Amino acid sequence: MLVEIKPVTRIEGHLYAYIDIGEGGARVQLRAEGFRGFEKILIGRPIEEAPNIVPRICGVCPVAHHLASVKAVEAALGVEIPRASRMVREVMGLGGVAQSHLLQLGFLLYPDIEHGEEVRNIYSTQLFKMFIVLRKCVLRIVDISGGRHVHPFNAVPGGVLKLPLREDIDVMRTEAKNGLKILSELYGELRERIESFIESNTDVVYRRKSMAVLVGSKEIEFYDGMVKIIDDNNAELLFQPSRYMEFIVEEPIEYSYSKNVYITINGAKKIFRVGPLSRLTTLREIQHGVSGEFYKDFKAVLSKWPQHPLLYNLARLIEVAYCLEKIIEVLDELQNTPATPRAKTMVEEGEGIGIVEAPRGLLIHHYRCSGDGLITYANIITPTTMNIAAMEQDIKELVETLIERQLNNVEYIKKRVLYLIRSYDPCISCSTHTIHISPNSSS
Amino acid sequence: MSVEPRVLVFACTYCAYAAAETAGVSKLQYPPQIYIVRLPCSGMFKSYYVLKALRSGFDAVLWSGCHPPYDCHFINGNYKARVRATLLKAYLKQLGFEDERFRLEWIAAGEADRFALIAKEIVENATRLPKLRFIEYREVEVK
Amino acid sequence: MTINIGIVSLAYCAGCEVAIASMERFCGLIGSGMVRIAYSTLLVDREELENVDILFVTGSIRTYEDIAIIKEASRKALKIVAFGSCACFGGIPGLANTIEREELLREIFSPLKPSTTNSRSKLTRFIVPLNTIVKIDYMVPGCPPPEPLIETLLDSLIYGKEFVLPKVSVCNECPLNRDDKKPLKKPRRKLLALNDIDINTCFLKQGILCMGPATLAGCKALCPSKGAPCIGCMGPLPNSKDQAADMIDALSIFYSVEPPEEILKAIPDPIGLLSMFTLPYSTIPYHRRVGGERIEKDVSRD
């Protein structure tokens, strides 16, 4: 039996799912289309233009690409940025994560929770309208700190172009507080809905997966830190971003424009997950605030269905609260920081790696530039590329379990597979853009 | 009958065009592949003209104007042409065009022999270059 | 009356869709039933495109499948809108027109042999703008299209007002200070100018490349007013196809540098900087080896 989902709807990008169910089990292929070749496009471009070009990889998480890129450029040129500009970037990054999560929860996931109602009816529900207002608050924060919410431009090598003025900071703080208020109103009902949605889909148990997250000074670090890997036997490994090539390997897939990514830990090659679920699973606690309360609820659900991929949806909701709270915190600090927007930059030869936590997980940008400041090598590994192998494995387990239970109605299988794919919130545009590591390029 | 290769020459009316006229009057020979467009000043030569000329089948383009620093009738038109030509050359190079396809020369009104010489040279160079061929948009649909 | 909208996405980043979906007015229109999204892989759950009143096309044409999709879709639409710079001019993916298709794919295929199962759709030789494939009614450029422009587009859909693009350049809308008495600085590379940039003065005056003079207005000079030089996402002015050529002309009028090669230090990559979004739309839309002599050899390969 062949189950074909072409295209997978309500996700970003062109993804086709082929599930071939035979005697020996299911064979799953996720085919990503929409290839554009960004890493090749970057070659020969002035290095300061990279942060302007790469956001166009993805319109849902452009902020993450913008920041990872600018960090990689700074690492290549050896620039230290002033504290104030780092804070503006953090605000931008947190806002970017929140807006992407809200887009997924509101536009992509919500119709599933409402059990496939017609779009028009969904858009006129009270809950959805509140979503829009909440998202608007977050967008305004990104608009001020990043310049624009789709394809931001404020971060440049050496700092940011424009530091928010005092009144801008006040506006952002008010928006964040408003956002939190709306979120608290939404939270109860939404959590219940998402939980019952998860509960109705927990008849399948998935294998444990390895995880990779960024760890730093904050509870959930989005901007800067070390990479932490926890494998399925709970073995841990911590490494500097600049050593990513030793631990993260890529392999091309014959049927897709994306690639498979594995982590190597203790010599074994492992499929792993990144993203909100991994971030919240590896976390011990969020100390205070509303998100701390929310996180306790999440912990309770997590202990019931550990590592269930549908928990991604709930994790997103909690992260939105966390982001908004952190934004307020960072803004308070920003107000008392000397307003130096940029440090001096020089053109020089170098190599740099920038890793940030994008809404969907770890995002790696790696550039090398020549003495005249032109890019000679670029490599970008996106979170969805990392997740694709895990997604395929989960779908396989799901389909095989369903078949075993004689639930072999094609429509039903399709529905369940879609729920699963959507909860990962894959961003296919991100994953299809020549990912390339040549075997001996890690020197 | 068309003559190959074809070279489009932009000449400013005060210097280069006058030189071409003088060359004609003094019966100096230059190749018939030269097509001259007369414009008021080299400051008026637009980059688009070069791209359009190459796209529409000319093999090479020559910009000719008055000698810097003081010959330009409009004070600094030739300076503008010079910056423009530098950028345009880099742009064309990135698109894979040979250096000989586009050239900027200063020719004063009296230098008829120089005009004839440059004309000969550029046609000679263009003869050695392969014929330009562009795929039209609709051809892209043919696998 | 409900207006049926279809959104067909080709090789895209979803930024255009996010830009519309972020507009409260648009969501309101759907909620109130004025507008219905009949098809969009991002926003609704429908596998087939049905007949629509207006079709938004986003993303650039990268594969032969894209061409087939868009031809098929154009038969089902009364009006077609090229939405975003990728559909209008080829966009940033269009910079790949300087690279051969085989080269572009080399690393993704290695170490495997080229796809034998034919499950990946085949790339076209180069990216073309949408209007070369189908007839389009409106062009809404921008990366993403600026909100005021989307507003006018929605007005034209709902109230039947004619949608027209501005006819002037970004400089006409730019609020930055262009005081003629201020001295003009020598052209500099953006990376080197960043630390003493003054975000309230015209960037070209400070010697920094800003695509304003050669770029269509409509964004209310969003980037320059927030301190960033324009990168030209709105595409060329009306009656022009070559944004890069326009900008070269403009630069030559601004800066008379001595020796002229100095300008190449400020603009080391003319294609990437001057036609970042519009290469496939311009007069010579590709590198010669991509659209040039070697075509005969290539055709036989497939």
PDB file of N, CA and C in Angstrom, chain A residues 323-393:
ATOM      1  N   CYS A 323       9.804  33.749  26.229  1.00  0.00           N
ATOM      2  CA  CYS A 323      10.411  34.794  25.402  1.00  0.00           C
ATOM      3  C   CYS A 323       9.931  36.172  25.815  1.00  0.00           C
ATOM      4  N   LEU A 324       8.622  36.297  26.011  1.00  0.00           N
ATOM      5  CA  LEU A 324       8.091  37.610  26.363  1.00  0.00           C
ATOM      6  C   LEU A 324       8.669  38.089  27.692  1.00  0.00           C
ATOM      7  N   GLU A 325       8.778  37.166  28.659  1.00  0.00           N
ATOM      8  CA  GLU A 325       9.326  37.569  29.961  1.00  0.00           C
ATOM      9  C   GLU A 325      10.780  37.976  29.850  1.00  0.00           C
ATOM     10  N   LYS A 326      11.519  37.193  29.049  1.00  0.00           N
ATOM     11  CA  LYS A 326      12.939  37.515  28.891  1.00  0.00           C
ATOM     12  C   LYS A 326      13.110  38.857  28.189  1.00  0.00           C
ATOM     13  N   ILE A 327      12.226  39.135  27.234  1.00  0.00           N
ATOM     14  CA  ILE A 327      12.315  40.412  26.518  1.00  0.00           C
ATOM     15  C   ILE A 327      12.220  41.563  27.521  1.00  0.00           C
ATOM     16  N   ILE A 328      11.270  41.463  28.422  1.00  0.00           N
ATOM     17  CA  ILE A 328      11.119  42.534  29.424  1.00  0.00           C
ATOM     18  C   ILE A 328      12.387  42.658  30.254  1.00  0.00           C
ATOM     19  N   GLU A 329      12.928  41.497  30.650  1.00  0.00           N
ATOM     20  CA  GLU A 329      14.136  41.488  31.469  1.00  0.00           C
ATOM     21  C   GLU A 329      15.305  42.162  30.732  1.00  0.00           C
ATOM     22  N   VAL A 330      15.503  41.753  29.471  1.00  0.00           N
ATOM     23  CA  VAL A 330      16.619  42.303  28.699  1.00  0.00           C
ATOM     24  C   VAL A 330      16.418  43.792  28.460  1.00  0.00           C
ATOM     25  N   LEU A 331      15.182  44.197  28.220  1.00  0.00           N
ATOM     26  CA  LEU A 331      14.913  45.619  27.968  1.00  0.00           C
ATOM     27  C   LEU A 331      15.252  46.462  29.184  1.00  0.00           C
ATOM     28  N   ASP A 332      14.921  45.943  30.383  1.00  0.00           N
ATOM     29  CA  ASP A 332      15.238  46.671  31.609  1.00  0.00           C
ATOM     30  C   ASP A 332      16.735  46.899  31.724  1.00  0.00           C
ATOM     31  N   GLU A 333      17.462  45.847  31.324  1.00  0.00           N
ATOM     32  CA  GLU A 333      18.905  45.936  31.412  1.00  0.00           C
ATOM     33  C   GLU A 333      19.443  46.903  30.355  1.00  0.00           C
ATOM     34  N   LEU A 334      18.841  46.836  29.185  1.00  0.00           N
ATOM     35  CA  LEU A 334      19.292  47.665  28.060  1.00  0.00           C
ATOM     36  C   LEU A 334      19.216  49.140  28.395  1.00  0.00           C
ATOM     37  N   GLN A 335      18.188  49.496  29.149  1.00  0.00           N
ATOM     38  CA  GLN A 335      17.971  50.888  29.488  1.00  0.00           C
ATOM     39  C   GLN A 335      19.158  51.488  30.249  1.00  0.00           C
ATOM     40  N   ASN A 336      19.824  50.648  31.026  1.00  0.00           N
ATOM     41  CA  ASN A 336      20.934  51.143  31.841  1.00  0.00           C
ATOM     42  C   ASN A 336      22.297  50.784  31.259  1.00  0.00           C
ATOM     43  N   THR A 337      22.325  50.501  29.967  1.00  0.00           N
ATOM     44  CA  THR A 337      23.584  50.138  29.343  1.00  0.00           C
ATOM     45  C   THR A 337      24.028  51.289  28.444  1.00  0.00           C
ATOM     46  N   PRO A 338      25.327  51.620  28.454  1.00  0.00           N
ATOM     47  CA  PRO A 338      25.794  52.699  27.584  1.00  0.00           C
ATOM     48  C   PRO A 338      25.430  52.445  26.124  1.00  0.00           C
ATOM     49  N   ALA A 339      24.960  53.502  25.474  1.00  0.00           N
ATOM     50  CA  ALA A 339      24.401  53.329  24.135  1.00  0.00           C
ATOM     51  C   ALA A 339      25.460  53.406  23.044  1.00  0.00           C
ATOM     52  N   THR A 340      26.301  52.389  22.950  1.00  0.00           N
ATOM     53  CA  THR A 340      27.242  52.313  21.834  1.00  0.00           C
ATOM     54  C   THR A 340      26.664  51.321  20.836  1.00  0.00           C
ATOM     55  N   PRO A 341      26.354  51.764  19.647  1.00  0.00           N
ATOM     56  CA  PRO A 341      25.722  50.813  18.732  1.00  0.00           C
ATOM     57  C   PRO A 341      26.694  49.834  18.076  1.00  0.00           C
ATOM     58  N   ARG A 342      27.898  50.302  17.708  1.00  0.00           N
ATOM     59  CA  ARG A 342      28.760  49.429  16.896  1.00  0.00           C
ATOM     60  C   ARG A 342      30.215  49.503  17.325  1.00  0.00           C
ATOM     61  N   ALA A 343      30.918  48.412  17.056  1.00  0.00           N
ATOM     62  CA  ALA A 343      32.367  48.404  17.228  1.00  0.00           C
ATOM     63  C   ALA A 343      32.998  48.511  15.842  1.00  0.00           C
ATOM     64  N   LYS A 344      34.276  48.847  15.826  1.00  0.00           N
ATOM     65  CA  LYS A 344      34.945  49.004  14.533  1.00  0.00           C
ATOM     66  C   LYS A 344      35.198  47.646  13.885  1.00  0.00           C
ATOM     67  N   THR A 345      35.011  47.604  12.580  1.00  0.00           N
ATOM     68  CA  THR A 345      35.261  46.361  11.857  1.00  0.00           C
ATOM     69  C   THR A 345      36.341  46.580  10.815  1.00  0.00           C
ATOM     70  N   MET A 346      37.095  45.534  10.553  1.00  0.00           N
ATOM     71  CA  MET A 346      38.156  45.596   9.550  1.00  0.00           C
ATOM     72  C   MET A 346      37.928  44.471   8.549  1.00  0.00           C
ATOM     73  N   VAL A 347      38.450  44.662   7.357  1.00  0.00           N
ATOM     74  CA  VAL A 347      38.384  43.581   6.377  1.00  0.00           C
ATOM     75  C   VAL A 347      39.592  42.693   6.593  1.00  0.00           C
ATOM     76  N   GLU A 348      39.360  41.452   6.863  1.00  0.00           N
ATOM     77  CA  GLU A 348      40.494  40.537   6.962  1.00  0.00           C
ATOM     78  C   GLU A 348      40.076  39.110   6.676  1.00  0.00           C
ATOM     79  N   GLU A 349      41.084  38.287   6.439  1.00  0.00           N
ATOM     80  CA  GLU A 349      40.824  36.895   6.138  1.00  0.00           C
ATOM     81  C   GLU A 349      40.377  36.183   7.410  1.00  0.00           C
ATOM     82  N   GLY A 350      39.504  35.218   7.272  1.00  0.00           N
ATOM     83  CA  GLY A 350      39.108  34.513   8.478  1.00  0.00           C
ATOM     84  C   GLY A 350      38.058  33.461   8.231  1.00  0.00           C
ATOM     85  N   GLU A 351      37.738  32.783   9.312  1.00  0.00           N
ATOM     86  CA  GLU A 351      36.735  31.736   9.254  1.00  0.00           C
ATOM     87  C   GLU A 351      35.881  31.872  10.496  1.00  0.00           C
ATOM     88  N   GLY A 352      34.584  31.768  10.336  1.00  0.00           N
ATOM     89  CA  GLY A 352      33.740  31.961  11.503  1.00  0.00           C
ATOM     90  C   GLY A 352      32.521  31.077  11.498  1.00  0.00           C
ATOM     91  N   ILE A 353      32.108  30.713  12.699  1.00  0.00           N
ATOM     92  CA  ILE A 353      30.935  29.873  12.864  1.00  0.00           C
ATOM     93  C   ILE A 353      29.982  30.582  13.807  1.00  0.00           C
ATOM     94  N   GLY A 354      28.739  30.651  13.428  1.00  0.00           N
ATOM     95  CA  GLY A 354      27.739  31.253  14.300  1.00  0.00           C
ATOM     96  C   GLY A 354      26.626  30.260  14.547  1.00  0.00           C
ATOM     97  N   ILE A 355      26.344  29.995  15.821  1.00  0.00           N
ATOM     98  CA  ILE A 355      25.251  29.083  16.147  1.00  0.00           C
ATOM     99  C   ILE A 355      24.241  29.815  17.013  1.00  0.00           C
ATOM    100  N   VAL A 356      22.977  29.750  16.638  1.00  0.00           N
ATOM    101  CA  VAL A 356      21.934  30.272  17.516  1.00  0.00           C
ATOM    102  C   VAL A 356      20.847  29.206  17.634  1.00  0.00           C
ATOM    103  N   GLU A 357      19.967  29.400  18.602  1.00  0.00           N
ATOM    104  CA  GLU A 357      18.777  28.571  18.668  1.00  0.00           C
ATOM    105  C   GLU A 357      17.705  29.274  17.858  1.00  0.00           C
ATOM    106  N   ALA A 358      17.344  28.691  16.728  1.00  0.00           N
ATOM    107  CA  ALA A 358      16.238  29.214  15.929  1.00  0.00           C
ATOM    108  C   ALA A 358      14.950  28.682  16.552  1.00  0.00           C
ATOM    109  N   PRO A 359      13.799  29.191  16.108  1.00  0.00           N
ATOM    110  CA  PRO A 359      12.548  28.661  16.672  1.00  0.00           C
ATOM    111  C   PRO A 359      12.482  27.137  16.602  1.00  0.00           C
ATOM    112  N   ARG A 360      13.048  26.551  15.556  1.00  0.00           N
ATOM    113  CA  ARG A 360      12.933  25.104  15.381  1.00  0.00           C
ATOM    114  C   ARG A 360      14.144  24.339  15.865  1.00  0.00           C
ATOM    115  N   GLY A 361      15.134  25.010  16.422  1.00  0.00           N
ATOM    116  CA  GLY A 361      16.295  24.301  16.961  1.00  0.00           C
ATOM    117  C   GLY A 361      17.596  24.950  16.547  1.00  0.00           C
ATOM    118  N   LEU A 362      18.666  24.158  16.628  1.00  0.00           N
ATOM    119  CA  LEU A 362      19.998  24.689  16.361  1.00  0.00           C
ATOM    120  C   LEU A 362      20.150  25.139  14.916  1.00  0.00           C
ATOM    121  N   LEU A 363      20.743  26.303  14.730  1.00  0.00           N
ATOM    122  CA  LEU A 363      21.009  26.797  13.391  1.00  0.00           C
ATOM    123  C   LEU A 363      22.482  27.152  13.296  1.00  0.00           C
ATOM    124  N   ILE A 364      23.156  26.575  12.318  1.00  0.00           N
ATOM    125  CA  ILE A 364      24.596  26.774  12.192  1.00  0.00           C
ATOM    126  C   ILE A 364      24.907  27.495  10.893  1.00  0.00           C
ATOM    127  N   HIS A 365      25.634  28.594  10.994  1.00  0.00           N
ATOM    128  CA  HIS A 365      26.163  29.269   9.807  1.00  0.00           C
ATOM    129  C   HIS A 365      27.682  29.240   9.897  1.00  0.00           C
ATOM    130  N   HIS A 366      28.324  28.941   8.803  1.00  0.00           N
ATOM    131  CA  HIS A 366      29.763  28.795   8.787  1.00  0.00           C
ATOM    132  C   HIS A 366      30.307  29.436   7.510  1.00  0.00           C
ATOM    133  N   TYR A 367      31.109  30.494   7.650  1.00  0.00           N
ATOM    134  CA  TYR A 367      31.672  31.159   6.477  1.00  0.00           C
ATOM    135  C   TYR A 367      33.178  31.220   6.567  1.00  0.00           C
ATOM    136  N   ARG A 368      33.792  31.315   5.374  1.00  0.00           N
ATOM    137  CA  ARG A 368      35.205  31.600   5.308  1.00  0.00           C
ATOM    138  C   ARG A 368      35.333  32.765   4.360  1.00  0.00           C
ATOM    139  N   CYS A 369      36.208  33.726   4.673  1.00  0.00           N
ATOM    140  CA  CYS A 369      36.343  34.838   3.735  1.00  0.00           C
ATOM    141  C   CYS A 369      37.794  35.104   3.407  1.00  0.00           C
ATOM    142  N   SER A 370      38.003  35.643   2.202  1.00  0.00           N
ATOM    143  CA  SER A 370      39.349  35.900   1.717  1.00  0.00           C
ATOM    144  C   SER A 370      39.827  37.249   2.256  1.00  0.00           C
ATOM    145  N   GLY A 371      41.082  37.600   1.936  1.00  0.00           N
ATOM    146  CA  GLY A 371      41.668  38.824   2.455  1.00  0.00           C
ATOM    147  C   GLY A 371      40.937  40.085   2.047  1.00  0.00           C
ATOM    148  N   ASP A 372      40.235  40.053   0.892  1.00  0.00           N
ATOM    149  CA  ASP A 372      39.479  41.241   0.495  1.00  0.00           C
ATOM    150  C   ASP A 372      38.032  41.196   0.965  1.00  0.00           C
ATOM    151  N   GLY A 373      37.748  40.300   1.901  1.00  0.00           N
ATOM    152  CA  GLY A 373      36.425  40.304   2.515  1.00  0.00           C
ATOM    153  C   GLY A 373      35.331  39.716   1.649  1.00  0.00           C
ATOM    154  N   LEU A 374      35.679  38.821   0.731  1.00  0.00           N
ATOM    155  CA  LEU A 374      34.648  38.146  -0.054  1.00  0.00           C
ATOM    156  C   LEU A 374      34.513  36.712   0.456  1.00  0.00           C
ATOM    157  N   ILE A 375      33.294  36.212   0.439  1.00  0.00           N
ATOM    158  CA  ILE A 375      33.051  34.873   0.977  1.00  0.00           C
ATOM    159  C   ILE A 375      33.607  33.819   0.025  1.00  0.00           C
ATOM    160  N   THR A 376      34.370  32.877   0.554  1.00  0.00           N
ATOM    161  CA  THR A 376      34.911  31.819  -0.297  1.00  0.00           C
ATOM    162  C   THR A 376      34.261  30.473   0.013  1.00  0.00           C
ATOM    163  N   TYR A 377      33.629  30.377   1.140  1.00  0.00           N
ATOM    164  CA  TYR A 377      33.010  29.104   1.519  1.00  0.00           C
ATOM    165  C   TYR A 377      31.855  29.412   2.451  1.00  0.00           C
ATOM    166  N   ALA A 378      30.748  28.743   2.242  1.00  0.00           N
ATOM    167  CA  ALA A 378      29.622  28.937   3.146  1.00  0.00           C
ATOM    168  C   ALA A 378      28.948  27.608   3.390  1.00  0.00           C
ATOM    169  N   ASN A 379      28.571  27.380   4.611  1.00  0.00           N
ATOM    170  CA  ASN A 379      27.857  26.163   4.958  1.00  0.00           C
ATOM    171  C   ASN A 379      26.789  26.533   5.973  1.00  0.00           C
ATOM    172  N   ILE A 380      25.585  26.079   5.720  1.00  0.00           N
ATOM    173  CA  ILE A 380      24.476  26.395   6.614  1.00  0.00           C
ATOM    174  C   ILE A 380      23.766  25.090   6.955  1.00  0.00           C
ATOM    175  N   ILE A 381      23.625  24.804   8.231  1.00  0.00           N
ATOM    176  CA  ILE A 381      22.851  23.618   8.631  1.00  0.00           C
ATOM    177  C   ILE A 381      21.650  24.105   9.425  1.00  0.00           C
ATOM    178  N   THR A 382      20.485  23.775   8.944  1.00  0.00           N
ATOM    179  CA  THR A 382      19.279  24.301   9.583  1.00  0.00           C
ATOM    180  C   THR A 382      18.621  23.243  10.451  1.00  0.00           C
ATOM    181  N   PRO A 383      17.818  23.694  11.418  1.00  0.00           N
ATOM    182  CA  PRO A 383      17.184  22.752  12.344  1.00  0.00           C
ATOM    183  C   PRO A 383      16.310  21.725  11.639  1.00  0.00           C
ATOM    184  N   THR A 384      15.590  22.136  10.611  1.00  0.00           N
ATOM    185  CA  THR A 384      14.707  21.160   9.966  1.00  0.00           C
ATOM    186  C   THR A 384      15.506  20.048   9.315  1.00  0.00           C
ATOM    187  N   THR A 385      16.665  20.398   8.764  1.00  0.00           N
ATOM    188  CA  THR A 385      17.517  19.359   8.188  1.00  0.00           C
ATOM    189  C   THR A 385      17.885  18.348   9.258  1.00  0.00           C
ATOM    190  N   MET A 386      18.151  18.852  10.454  1.00  0.00           N
ATOM    191  CA  MET A 386      18.511  17.946  11.543  1.00  0.00           C
ATOM    192  C   MET A 386      17.322  17.077  11.927  1.00  0.00           C
ATOM    193  N   ASN A 387      16.127  17.653  11.879  1.00  0.00           N
ATOM    194  CA  ASN A 387      14.953  16.922  12.340  1.00  0.00           C
ATOM    195  C   ASN A 387      14.413  15.916  11.339  1.00  0.00           C
ATOM    196  N   ILE A 388      14.793  16.065  10.061  1.00  0.00           N
ATOM    197  CA  ILE A 388      14.125  15.254   9.040  1.00  0.00           C
ATOM    198  C   ILE A 388      14.293  13.751   9.279  1.00  0.00           C
ATOM    199  N   ALA A 389      15.495  13.344   9.696  1.00  0.00           N
ATOM    200  CA  ALA A 389      15.709  11.918   9.931  1.00  0.00           C
ATOM    201  C   ALA A 389      14.817  11.426  11.074  1.00  0.00           C
ATOM    202  N   ALA A 390      14.734  12.241  12.123  1.00  0.00           N
ATOM    203  CA  ALA A 390      13.883  11.870  13.256  1.00  0.00           C
ATOM    204  C   ALA A 390      12.423  11.796  12.831  1.00  0.00           C
ATOM    205  N   MET A 391      12.026  12.745  11.978  1.00  0.00           N
ATOM    206  CA  MET A 391      10.641  12.738  11.502  1.00  0.00           C
ATOM    207  C   MET A 391      10.342  11.469  10.733  1.00  0.00           C
ATOM    208  N   GLU A 392      11.265  11.101   9.848  1.00  0.00           N
ATOM    209  CA  GLU A 392      11.033   9.890   9.054  1.00  0.00           C
ATOM    210  C   GLU A 392      10.911   8.665   9.952  1.00  0.00           C
ATOM    211  N   GLN A 393      11.781   8.611  10.977  1.00  0.00           N
ATOM    212  CA  GLN A 393      11.730   7.468  11.878  1.00  0.00           C
ATOM    213  C   GLN A 393      10.410   7.431  12.656  1.00  0.00           C
TER     214      GLN A 393
END
